[in-house]
PDB file of C-alpha atoms and ligand atoms in Angstrom:
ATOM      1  CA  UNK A   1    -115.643  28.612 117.607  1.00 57.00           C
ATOM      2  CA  UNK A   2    -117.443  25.036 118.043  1.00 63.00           C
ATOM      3  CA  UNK A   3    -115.129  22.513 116.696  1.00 64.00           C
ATOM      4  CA  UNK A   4    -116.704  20.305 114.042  1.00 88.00           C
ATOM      5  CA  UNK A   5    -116.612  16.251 115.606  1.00 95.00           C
ATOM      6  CA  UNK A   6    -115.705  13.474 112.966  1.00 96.00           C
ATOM      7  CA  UNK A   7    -119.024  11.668 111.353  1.00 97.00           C
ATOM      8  CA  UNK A   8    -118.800   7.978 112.165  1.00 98.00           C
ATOM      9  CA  UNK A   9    -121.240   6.782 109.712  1.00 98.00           C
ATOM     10  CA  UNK A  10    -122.520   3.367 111.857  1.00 98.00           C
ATOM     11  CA  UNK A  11    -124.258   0.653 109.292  1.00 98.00           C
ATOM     12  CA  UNK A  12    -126.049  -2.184 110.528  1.00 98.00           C
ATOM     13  CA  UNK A  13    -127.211  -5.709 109.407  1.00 98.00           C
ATOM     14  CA  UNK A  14    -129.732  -7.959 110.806  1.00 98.00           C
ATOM     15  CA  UNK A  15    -127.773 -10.129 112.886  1.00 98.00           C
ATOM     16  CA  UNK A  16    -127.660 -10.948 116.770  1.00 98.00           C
ATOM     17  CA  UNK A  17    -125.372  -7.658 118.154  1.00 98.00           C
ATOM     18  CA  UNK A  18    -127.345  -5.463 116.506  1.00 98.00           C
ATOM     19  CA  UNK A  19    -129.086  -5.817 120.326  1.00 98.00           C
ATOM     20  CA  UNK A  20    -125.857  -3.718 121.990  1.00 98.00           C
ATOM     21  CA  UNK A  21    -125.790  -1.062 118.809  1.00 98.00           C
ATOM     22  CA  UNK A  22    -126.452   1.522 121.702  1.00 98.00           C
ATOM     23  CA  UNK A  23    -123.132   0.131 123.815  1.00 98.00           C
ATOM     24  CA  UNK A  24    -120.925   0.634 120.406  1.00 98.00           C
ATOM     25  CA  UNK A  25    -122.424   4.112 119.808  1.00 98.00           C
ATOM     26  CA  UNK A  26    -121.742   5.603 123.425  1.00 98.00           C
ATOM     27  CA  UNK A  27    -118.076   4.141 122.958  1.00 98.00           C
ATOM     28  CA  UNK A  28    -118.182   5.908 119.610  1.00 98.00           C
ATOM     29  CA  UNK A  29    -119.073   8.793 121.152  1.00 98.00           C
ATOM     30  CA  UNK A  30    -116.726   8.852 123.922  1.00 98.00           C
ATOM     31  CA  UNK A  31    -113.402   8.693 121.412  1.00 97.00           C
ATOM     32  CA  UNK A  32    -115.118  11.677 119.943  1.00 97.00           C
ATOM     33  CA  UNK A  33    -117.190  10.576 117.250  1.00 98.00           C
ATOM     34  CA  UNK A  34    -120.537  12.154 115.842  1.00 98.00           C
ATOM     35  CA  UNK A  35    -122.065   8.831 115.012  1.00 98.00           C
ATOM     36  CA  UNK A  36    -125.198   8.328 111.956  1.00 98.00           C
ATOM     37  CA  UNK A  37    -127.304   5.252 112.888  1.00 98.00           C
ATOM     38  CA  UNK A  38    -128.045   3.321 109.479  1.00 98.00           C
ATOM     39  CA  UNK A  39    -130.198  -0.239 109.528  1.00 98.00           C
ATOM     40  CA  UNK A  40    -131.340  -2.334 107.246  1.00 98.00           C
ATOM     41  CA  UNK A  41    -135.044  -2.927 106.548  1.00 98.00           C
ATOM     42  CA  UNK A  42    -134.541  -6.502 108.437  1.00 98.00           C
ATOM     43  CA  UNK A  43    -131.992  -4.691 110.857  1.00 98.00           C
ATOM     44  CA  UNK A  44    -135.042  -2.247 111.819  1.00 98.00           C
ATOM     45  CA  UNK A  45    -137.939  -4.921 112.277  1.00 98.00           C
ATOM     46  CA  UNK A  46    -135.680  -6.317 114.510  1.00 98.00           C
ATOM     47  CA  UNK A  47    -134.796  -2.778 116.677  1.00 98.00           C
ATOM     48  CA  UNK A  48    -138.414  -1.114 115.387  1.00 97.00           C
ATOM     49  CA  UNK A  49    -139.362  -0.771 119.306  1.00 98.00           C
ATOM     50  CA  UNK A  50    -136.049   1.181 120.528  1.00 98.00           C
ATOM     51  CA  UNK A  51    -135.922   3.347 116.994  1.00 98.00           C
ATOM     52  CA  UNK A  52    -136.813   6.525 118.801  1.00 98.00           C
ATOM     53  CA  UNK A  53    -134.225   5.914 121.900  1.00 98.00           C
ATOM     54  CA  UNK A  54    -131.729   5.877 118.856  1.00 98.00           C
ATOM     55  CA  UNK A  55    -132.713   8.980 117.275  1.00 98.00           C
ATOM     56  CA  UNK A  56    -132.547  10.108 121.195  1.00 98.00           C
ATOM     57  CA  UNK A  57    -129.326   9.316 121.748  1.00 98.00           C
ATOM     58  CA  UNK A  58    -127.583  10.185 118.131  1.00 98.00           C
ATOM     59  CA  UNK A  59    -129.346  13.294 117.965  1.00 97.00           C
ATOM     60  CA  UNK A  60    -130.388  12.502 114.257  1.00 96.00           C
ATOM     61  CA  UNK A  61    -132.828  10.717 111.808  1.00 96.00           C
ATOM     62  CA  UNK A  62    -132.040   6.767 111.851  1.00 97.00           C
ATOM     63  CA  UNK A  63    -131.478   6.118 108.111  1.00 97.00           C
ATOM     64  CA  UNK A  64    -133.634   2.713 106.676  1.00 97.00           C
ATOM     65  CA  UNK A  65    -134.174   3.811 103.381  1.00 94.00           C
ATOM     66  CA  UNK A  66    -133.146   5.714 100.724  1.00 91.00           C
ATOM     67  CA  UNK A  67    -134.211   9.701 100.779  1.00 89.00           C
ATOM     68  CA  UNK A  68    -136.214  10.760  98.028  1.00 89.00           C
ATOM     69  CA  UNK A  69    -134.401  12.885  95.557  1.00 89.00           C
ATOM     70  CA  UNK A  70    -134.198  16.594  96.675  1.00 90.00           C
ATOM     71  CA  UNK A  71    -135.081  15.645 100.327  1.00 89.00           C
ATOM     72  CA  UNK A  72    -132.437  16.246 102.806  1.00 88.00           C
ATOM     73  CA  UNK A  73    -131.210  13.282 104.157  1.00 87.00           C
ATOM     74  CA  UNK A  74    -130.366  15.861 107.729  1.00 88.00           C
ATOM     75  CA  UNK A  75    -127.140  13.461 108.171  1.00 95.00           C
ATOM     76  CA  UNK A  76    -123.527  15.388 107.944  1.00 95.00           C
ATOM     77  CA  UNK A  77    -120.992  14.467 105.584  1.00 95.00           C
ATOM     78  CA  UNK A  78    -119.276  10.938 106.756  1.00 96.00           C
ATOM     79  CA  UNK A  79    -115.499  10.625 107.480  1.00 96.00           C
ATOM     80  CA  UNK A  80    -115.515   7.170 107.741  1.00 97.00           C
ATOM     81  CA  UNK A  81    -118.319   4.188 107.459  1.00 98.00           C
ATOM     82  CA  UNK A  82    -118.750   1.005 109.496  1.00 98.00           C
ATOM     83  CA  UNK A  83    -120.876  -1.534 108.153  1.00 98.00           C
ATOM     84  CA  UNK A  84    -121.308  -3.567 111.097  1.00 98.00           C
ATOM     85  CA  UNK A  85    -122.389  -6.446 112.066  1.00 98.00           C
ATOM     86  CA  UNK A  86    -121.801  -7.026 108.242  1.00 98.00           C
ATOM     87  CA  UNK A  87    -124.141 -10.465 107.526  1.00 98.00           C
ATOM     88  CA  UNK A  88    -123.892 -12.654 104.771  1.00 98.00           C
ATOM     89  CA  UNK A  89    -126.341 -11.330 102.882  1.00 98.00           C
ATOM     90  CA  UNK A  90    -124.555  -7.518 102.460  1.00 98.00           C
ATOM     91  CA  UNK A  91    -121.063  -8.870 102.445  1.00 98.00           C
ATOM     92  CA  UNK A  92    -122.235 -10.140  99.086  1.00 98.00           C
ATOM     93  CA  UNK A  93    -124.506  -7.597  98.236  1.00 98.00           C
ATOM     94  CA  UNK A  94    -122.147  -4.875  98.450  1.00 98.00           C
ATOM     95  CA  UNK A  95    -119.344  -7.122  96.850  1.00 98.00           C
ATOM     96  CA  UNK A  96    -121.929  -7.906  93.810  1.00 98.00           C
ATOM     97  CA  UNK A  97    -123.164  -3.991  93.615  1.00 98.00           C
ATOM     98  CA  UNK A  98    -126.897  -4.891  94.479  1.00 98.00           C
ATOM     99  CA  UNK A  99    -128.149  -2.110  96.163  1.00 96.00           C
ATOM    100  CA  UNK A 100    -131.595  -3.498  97.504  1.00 94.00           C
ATOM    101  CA  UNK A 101    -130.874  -1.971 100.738  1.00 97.00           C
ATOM    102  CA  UNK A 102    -129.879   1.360 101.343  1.00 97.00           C
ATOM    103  CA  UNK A 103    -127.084  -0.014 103.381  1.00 98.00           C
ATOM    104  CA  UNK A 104    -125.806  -1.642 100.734  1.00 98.00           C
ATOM    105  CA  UNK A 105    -126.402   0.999  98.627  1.00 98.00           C
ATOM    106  CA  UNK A 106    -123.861   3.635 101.125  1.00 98.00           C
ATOM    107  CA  UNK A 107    -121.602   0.896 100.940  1.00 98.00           C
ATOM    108  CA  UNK A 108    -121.425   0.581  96.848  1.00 98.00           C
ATOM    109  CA  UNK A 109    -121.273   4.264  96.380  1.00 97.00           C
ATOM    110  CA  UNK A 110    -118.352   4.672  99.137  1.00 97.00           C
ATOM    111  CA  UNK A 111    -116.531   1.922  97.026  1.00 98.00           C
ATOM    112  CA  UNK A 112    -116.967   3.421  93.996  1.00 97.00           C
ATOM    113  CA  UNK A 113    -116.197   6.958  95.347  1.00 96.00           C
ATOM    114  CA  UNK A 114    -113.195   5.644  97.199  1.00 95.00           C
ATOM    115  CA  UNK A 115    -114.328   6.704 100.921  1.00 96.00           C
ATOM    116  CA  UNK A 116    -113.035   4.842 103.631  1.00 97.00           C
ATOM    117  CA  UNK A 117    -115.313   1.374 104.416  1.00 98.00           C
ATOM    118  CA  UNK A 118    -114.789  -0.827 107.241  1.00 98.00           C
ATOM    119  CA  UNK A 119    -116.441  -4.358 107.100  1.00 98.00           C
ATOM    120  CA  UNK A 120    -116.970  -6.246 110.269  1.00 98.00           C
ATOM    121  CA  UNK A 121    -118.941  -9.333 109.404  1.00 98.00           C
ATOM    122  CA  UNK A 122    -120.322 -11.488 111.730  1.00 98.00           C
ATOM    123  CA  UNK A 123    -121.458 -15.069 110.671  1.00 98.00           C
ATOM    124  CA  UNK A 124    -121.071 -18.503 111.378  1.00 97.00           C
ATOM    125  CA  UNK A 125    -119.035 -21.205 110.112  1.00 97.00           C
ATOM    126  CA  UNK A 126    -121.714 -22.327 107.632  1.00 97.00           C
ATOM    127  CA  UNK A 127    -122.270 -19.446 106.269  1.00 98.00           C
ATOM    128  CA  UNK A 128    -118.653 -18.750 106.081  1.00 98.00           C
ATOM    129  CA  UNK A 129    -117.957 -21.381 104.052  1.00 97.00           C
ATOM    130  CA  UNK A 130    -120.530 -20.512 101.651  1.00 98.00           C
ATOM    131  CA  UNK A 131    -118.272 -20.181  97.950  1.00 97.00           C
ATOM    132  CA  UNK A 132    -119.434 -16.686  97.618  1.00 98.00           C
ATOM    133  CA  UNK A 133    -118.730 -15.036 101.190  1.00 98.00           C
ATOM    134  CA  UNK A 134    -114.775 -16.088 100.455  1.00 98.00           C
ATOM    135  CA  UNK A 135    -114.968 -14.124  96.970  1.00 98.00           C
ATOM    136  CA  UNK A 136    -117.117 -11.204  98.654  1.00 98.00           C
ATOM    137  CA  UNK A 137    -114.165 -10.673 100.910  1.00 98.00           C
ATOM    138  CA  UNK A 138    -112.127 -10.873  98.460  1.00 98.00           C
ATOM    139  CA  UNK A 139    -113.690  -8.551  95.982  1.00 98.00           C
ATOM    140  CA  UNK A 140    -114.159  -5.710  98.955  1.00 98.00           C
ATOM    141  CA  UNK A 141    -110.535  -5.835  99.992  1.00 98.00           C
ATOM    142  CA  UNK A 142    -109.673  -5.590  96.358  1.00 98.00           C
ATOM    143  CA  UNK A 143    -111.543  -2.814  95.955  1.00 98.00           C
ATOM    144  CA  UNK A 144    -109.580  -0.690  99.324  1.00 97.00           C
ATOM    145  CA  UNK A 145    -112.425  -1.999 101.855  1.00 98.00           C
ATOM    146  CA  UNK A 146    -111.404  -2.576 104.978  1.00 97.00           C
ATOM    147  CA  UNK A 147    -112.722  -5.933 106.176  1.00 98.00           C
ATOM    148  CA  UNK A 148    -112.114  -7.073 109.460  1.00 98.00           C
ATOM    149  CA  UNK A 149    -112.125 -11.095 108.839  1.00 98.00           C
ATOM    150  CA  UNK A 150    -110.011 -14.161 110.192  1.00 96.00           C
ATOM    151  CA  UNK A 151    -107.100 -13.165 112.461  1.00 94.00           C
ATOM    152  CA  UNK A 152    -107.364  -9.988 113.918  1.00 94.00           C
ATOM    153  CA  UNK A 153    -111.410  -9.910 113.158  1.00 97.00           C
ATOM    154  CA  UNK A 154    -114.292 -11.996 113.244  1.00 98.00           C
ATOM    155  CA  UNK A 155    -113.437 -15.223 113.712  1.00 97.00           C
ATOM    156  CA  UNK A 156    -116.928 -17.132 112.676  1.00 97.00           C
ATOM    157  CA  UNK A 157    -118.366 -19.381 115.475  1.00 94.00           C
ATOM    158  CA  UNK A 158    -119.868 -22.576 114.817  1.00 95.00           C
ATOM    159  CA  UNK A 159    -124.078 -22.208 114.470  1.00 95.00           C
ATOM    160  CA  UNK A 160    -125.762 -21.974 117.338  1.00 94.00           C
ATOM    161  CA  UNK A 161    -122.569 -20.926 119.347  1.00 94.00           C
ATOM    162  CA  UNK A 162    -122.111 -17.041 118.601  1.00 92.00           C
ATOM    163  CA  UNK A 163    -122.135 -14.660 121.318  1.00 95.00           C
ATOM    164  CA  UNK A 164    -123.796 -11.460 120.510  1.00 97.00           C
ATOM    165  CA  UNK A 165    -122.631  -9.628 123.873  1.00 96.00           C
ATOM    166  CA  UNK A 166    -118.888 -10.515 122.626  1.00 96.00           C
ATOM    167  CA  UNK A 167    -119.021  -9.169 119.437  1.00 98.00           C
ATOM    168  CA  UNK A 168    -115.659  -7.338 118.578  1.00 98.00           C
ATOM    169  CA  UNK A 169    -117.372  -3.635 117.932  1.00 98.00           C
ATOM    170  CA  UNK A 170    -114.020  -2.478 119.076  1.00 98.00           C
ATOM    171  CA  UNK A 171    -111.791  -3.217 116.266  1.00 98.00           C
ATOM    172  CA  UNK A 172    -113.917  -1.897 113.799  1.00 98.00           C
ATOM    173  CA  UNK A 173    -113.796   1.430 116.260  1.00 98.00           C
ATOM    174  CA  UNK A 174    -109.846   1.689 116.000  1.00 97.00           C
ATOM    175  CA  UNK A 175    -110.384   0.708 112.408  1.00 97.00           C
ATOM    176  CA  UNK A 176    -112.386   3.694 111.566  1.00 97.00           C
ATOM    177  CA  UNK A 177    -109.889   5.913 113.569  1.00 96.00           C
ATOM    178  CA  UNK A 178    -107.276   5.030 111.889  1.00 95.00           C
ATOM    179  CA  UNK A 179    -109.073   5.249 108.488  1.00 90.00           C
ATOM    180  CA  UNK A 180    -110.533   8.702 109.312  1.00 84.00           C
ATOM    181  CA  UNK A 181    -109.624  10.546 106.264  1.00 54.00           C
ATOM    182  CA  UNK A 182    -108.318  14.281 106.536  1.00 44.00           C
ATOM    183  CA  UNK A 183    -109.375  15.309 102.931  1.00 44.00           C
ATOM    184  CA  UNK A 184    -112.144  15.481 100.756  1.00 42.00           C
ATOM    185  CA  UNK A 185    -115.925  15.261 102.301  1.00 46.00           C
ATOM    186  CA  UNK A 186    -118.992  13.333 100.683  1.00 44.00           C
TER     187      UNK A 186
HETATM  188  C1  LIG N   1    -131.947 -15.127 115.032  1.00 52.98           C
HETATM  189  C2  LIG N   1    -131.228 -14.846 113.750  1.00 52.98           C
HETATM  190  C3  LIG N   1    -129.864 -14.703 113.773  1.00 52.98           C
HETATM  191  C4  LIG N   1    -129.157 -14.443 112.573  1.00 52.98           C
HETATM  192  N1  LIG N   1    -127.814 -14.288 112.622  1.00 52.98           N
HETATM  193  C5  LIG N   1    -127.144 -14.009 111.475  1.00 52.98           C
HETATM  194  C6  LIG N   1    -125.743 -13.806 111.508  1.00 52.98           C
HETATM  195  O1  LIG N   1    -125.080 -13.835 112.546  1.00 52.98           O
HETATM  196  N2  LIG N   1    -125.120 -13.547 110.324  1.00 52.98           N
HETATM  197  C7  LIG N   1    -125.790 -13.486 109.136  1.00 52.98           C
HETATM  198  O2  LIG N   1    -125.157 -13.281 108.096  1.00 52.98           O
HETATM  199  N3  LIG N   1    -127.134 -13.658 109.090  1.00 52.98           N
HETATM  200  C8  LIG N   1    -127.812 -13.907 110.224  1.00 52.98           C
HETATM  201  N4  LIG N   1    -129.165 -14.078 110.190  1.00 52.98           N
HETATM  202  C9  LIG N   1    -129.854 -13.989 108.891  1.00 52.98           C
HETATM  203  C10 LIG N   1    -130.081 -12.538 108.471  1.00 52.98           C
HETATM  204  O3  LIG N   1    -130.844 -11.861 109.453  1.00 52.98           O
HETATM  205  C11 LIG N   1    -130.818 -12.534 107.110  1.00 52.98           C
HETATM  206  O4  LIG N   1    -129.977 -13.110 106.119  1.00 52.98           O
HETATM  207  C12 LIG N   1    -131.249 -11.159 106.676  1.00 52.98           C
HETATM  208  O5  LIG N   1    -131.936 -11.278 105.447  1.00 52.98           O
HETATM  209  C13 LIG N   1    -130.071 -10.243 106.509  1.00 52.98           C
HETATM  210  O6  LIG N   1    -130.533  -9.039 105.951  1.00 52.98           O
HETATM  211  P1  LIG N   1    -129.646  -7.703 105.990  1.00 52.98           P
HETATM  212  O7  LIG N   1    -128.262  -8.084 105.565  1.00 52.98           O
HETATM  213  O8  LIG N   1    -130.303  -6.832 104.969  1.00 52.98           O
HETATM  214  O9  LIG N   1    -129.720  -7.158 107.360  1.00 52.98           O
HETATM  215  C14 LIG N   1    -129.871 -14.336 111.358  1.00 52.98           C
HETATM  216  C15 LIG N   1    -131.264 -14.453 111.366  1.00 52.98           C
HETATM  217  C16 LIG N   1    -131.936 -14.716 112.537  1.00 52.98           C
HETATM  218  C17 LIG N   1    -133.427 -14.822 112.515  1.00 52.98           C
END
């Protein structure tokens, strides 16, 4: 009997390691994880070009925007979502419930539906200090998110000075194993 992988629902933002999603996917799929690729519409300008290499390589539909209603969407149930790298813009969209994006939109609904959510952002100092990103964080750990900030996440660099290639994929990887939930499906 063919034993059913974990979903590893991978969510992606516009931002400067969205370049190695393909390195954090085959390490995703070496601990065992079925992995759905999800970008946002500025996420998939930026990747538009190796789109099909991703559908190659996770064996299903890259998700950009929502499915129209009765379509299937021809993604499995997720166990767990990352939403990384998480920018500025959907930290605070997904803290504020705006659900431009589809992205944001997962993210919301897992919130409200209480399915496990880990948040890696990645952004610089400036935007860091921004007055909303601190409440955004706030708001999602509130709510049972996950987010992978400060000590023991992303620690913001100063602009200019970020380095895509070291981007800390990882910990959002042993986050999502340890938040793989046993229970109820989406
Ligand atoms: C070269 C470049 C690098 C960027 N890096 C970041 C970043 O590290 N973090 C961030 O929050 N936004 C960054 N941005 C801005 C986002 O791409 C922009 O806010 C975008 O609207 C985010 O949309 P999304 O959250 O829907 O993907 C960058 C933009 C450019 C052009």
């Amino acid at each position: 009997m063919a034993v059913m992988k974990p979903v590893l629902y991978l969510l992606v933002c516009a931002a400067p390691p969205v370049q190695f999603v393909d390195g954090v996917i085959r390490d995703a799929q070496a601990k065992g994880w079925e992995v759905c690729l999800g970008l946002t519409p500025t996420a998939a300008t930026w990747l538009e070009e190796r789109i099909p290499e991703l559908v190659e390589l996770t064996g299903r539909p890259v998700r950009i925007a929502a499915r129209r209603p009765g379509v299937d969407d021809g993604w499995p149930p997720a166990d767990v979502t990352v939403l990384a790298p998480a920018t500025l813009h959907t930290v605070n969209a997904t803290a504020l419930g705006l659900t431009l994006s589809w992205v944001a939109a997962f993210a919301c609904e897992a919130i409200g539906k209480r399915w496990p959510l880990v948040v890696l952002p990645c952004v610089n100092s400036a935007y860091a200090t921004h007055p909303q990103f601190g409440r955004s964080i706030a708001t999602l750990r509130e709510a049972g998110v996950e987010v992978l900030f400060g000590e023991g996440g992303f620690v913001p660099n100063e602009p200019g000075k970020g380095r895509p290639e070291a981007y800390p994929w990882h910990l959002a990887l042993d986050a999502a194993a340890r938040r793989r939930r046993v229970g109820e499906r989406n």
